[in-house]
Amino acid sequence: MSPSIPIRFRSFHLVLALALFLLLSSLAGAAESATIGVEAEEFQYHGDWVFTPREDSSGGGCLWAGEEGAALPAATAVEIPRTGDYHLWVRALDFPDQKPGTRTCTVSVGGRKSMEVFGDSGQSGWTWEPGGIFALEAGPVLIGIHDISHDWGRVDAVLLTGDPALQPSTSLGQKDLPRTKPLSISPKFAGLSGKETAMRLPDYQKGHPLSVLQPSVKQAAKPRAVLENEHVRISFLPAVWENLDTIVPRLEVKANGEWRQLPTDPGAEAYLVVGASSDTTYKYVEQSPSWPSEGQTCRAEAGGVALKTKSPAASLGIWNAGPTTRFIPRSARMTGDAVTLEFHDAPAGSLEATWALLPGEHTARIRMRFVPSDEGQFAVGYQIFRRSALEQVNELLLPMMYNRKRLPDGPKMMMQCHTPTPLSIMEVAEEQGPVTWGVAGD
């Protein structure tokens, strides 16, 4: 019995060493590959593709080329974690029982289009179709979805993987198919006079123009300026946001002889300027005006590659007429009985806002003066420093058709005949009782 013990002992070590070797080899192989999956509807720039909801899609929706097709490609950027060969897969839709293979598109990666056509799988339902191999450097890479057939094409998701054995068969977010958030890249617009410009938006102007910022009021800071009458007091406080010095408002009202501070959202406040070329005109979609494709074109750039596409905002929003600038207040000063706000520099031009609070009134008046740096037509707008969850809102008064919380699915513009006085009034349930907020154009 004793001679057999060492043999068994050595055999055990041999099996253990082999198992560890296989495990380490497997982990090393996994570390060498990466998989990046992006929902088509999460592309930063949709181009002429249109988002449409679909319950059977990977993320609840897809990009659709429409009856007339998508002349401008969808575009977005992703981060490639390591240099190597990546296999492209595209989840597209074919209709084998109804004009099969006629709703097609292709995809470009880093400026090179796939040699494959997607949407002609001959299978029903969403199908992952292979698109070839791309040698990619680590860093940002631009991906584009290009319509080919101009006839109702649909794309659900795009996948890049360094694993040659991976053959996707499910939606993103399942098994080995992670969802990846695209990078945020600044659009580059043509100048309003029609000349191409390499203008790059400042970092604080990236993203949606109405997104909520998060400024921090400086501790123990004294107001730079104050407006006050017998009913209302508005203080303009120094704050910091994204390393920028800025100004935020604080609102107080007098009740029962005492000043009471109301809850506000300084980061929701927005001073906006939308610019468009002089020949930009609107068209009608249902009962709302929208902007033509040419007025929305821009260039998306990443990794040294550019695609002509369309700005990401919805076409029915006024900020999609052309470049939209969100001006950030820089300073506040008393000018007689008014407060003048100056703003950080922006490529679009310069803006100045003057606040006034007349005796006996419960509302402040804001006058904005914009001097553009280029020729064109412009719209100036303001969003108030208060937001609230819809369930906390008692009542809404908006332009016709959208009262009492009956809101549209997305941003819309209204003709003057539908809203003779542009206004928005909201009653919110605060701890101190109901408070009514409102904005009206003059």
Coordinates of N, CA and C in Angstrom, one line a residue, residues 1 20 22 30 37 54 56 91 136 146 173 205 210 219 234 241 243 258 278 282 287 303 326 335 356 387 389 400 402:
M1 N 0.8 -1.2 0.0 CA 0.0 0.0 0.0 C 0.9 1.3 0.0
L20 N -5.5 24.4 -13.1 CA -5.1 25.7 -13.0 C -4.6 26.4 -14.3
L22 N -5.5 25.5 -17.3 CA -6.7 25.7 -18.2 C -7.5 26.9 -17.7
A30 N -10.2 35.6 -21.9 CA -11.3 36.6 -21.7 C -10.8 38.0 -21.6
G37 N -21.9 46.7 -27.1 CA -23.2 46.6 -27.7 C -23.9 47.9 -27.5
R54 N -40.9 49.6 -30.3 CA -41.2 48.2 -30.7 C -41.0 47.4 -29.5
D56 N -40.8 44.2 -29.3 CA -40.0 43.0 -29.6 C -38.5 43.4 -29.8
R91 N -28.1 43.9 -35.7 CA -29.5 43.3 -35.5 C -30.5 44.1 -36.3
L136 N -9.2 47.8 -35.1 CA -9.4 49.0 -34.4 C -8.4 49.3 -33.4
H146 N -26.1 53.5 -42.2 CA -26.4 54.1 -43.5 C -27.5 53.4 -44.2
G173 N -28.0 43.1 -23.3 CA -28.2 43.1 -21.9 C -28.4 41.7 -21.3
Q205 N -21.7 73.3 -22.8 CA -22.9 73.4 -23.8 C -23.1 72.1 -24.4
L210 N -31.8 71.7 -22.5 CA -32.7 71.9 -21.4 C -32.3 70.9 -20.2
Q219 N -20.4 78.6 0.0 CA -20.8 78.7 1.4 C -20.6 80.1 1.9
I234 N -35.7 88.6 -4.6 CA -34.9 87.7 -5.5 C -33.4 88.1 -5.3
W241 N -20.2 75.7 -11.1 CA -20.7 74.5 -11.8 C -19.6 74.2 -12.8
N243 N -16.5 73.9 -12.7 CA -15.3 74.8 -12.6 C -15.6 76.1 -13.2
E258 N -43.6 87.8 7.3 CA -42.3 87.2 7.3 C -41.9 86.7 5.9
S278 N -30.3 82.4 -42.7 CA -31.4 83.3 -43.1 C -32.5 82.6 -43.9
Y282 N -39.7 76.7 -41.9 CA -40.3 75.5 -41.3 C -41.3 74.9 -42.2
Q287 N -50.1 69.2 -36.9 CA -50.5 70.6 -36.6 C -49.3 71.5 -36.1
G303 N -12.3 59.9 -33.2 CA -11.2 59.1 -33.7 C -10.6 59.6 -35.0
R326 N -26.7 77.4 -24.8 CA -27.2 77.6 -23.4 C -26.1 78.5 -22.7
T335 N -28.0 97.7 -11.4 CA -28.0 98.8 -12.4 C -29.2 99.6 -12.1
A356 N -36.0 93.0 -13.5 CA -36.6 94.2 -12.9 C -37.8 93.7 -12.0
R387 N -38.5 72.9 -11.2 CA -39.1 71.7 -11.9 C -39.7 70.9 -10.8
A389 N -41.8 66.8 -10.1 CA -42.4 65.6 -10.7 C -43.9 65.8 -11.0
M400 N -53.1 75.7 -25.9 CA -54.2 74.9 -26.2 C -53.8 73.4 -26.5
Y402 N -52.8 71.1 -24.5 CA -51.9 70.4 -23.6 C -52.2 70.8 -22.2

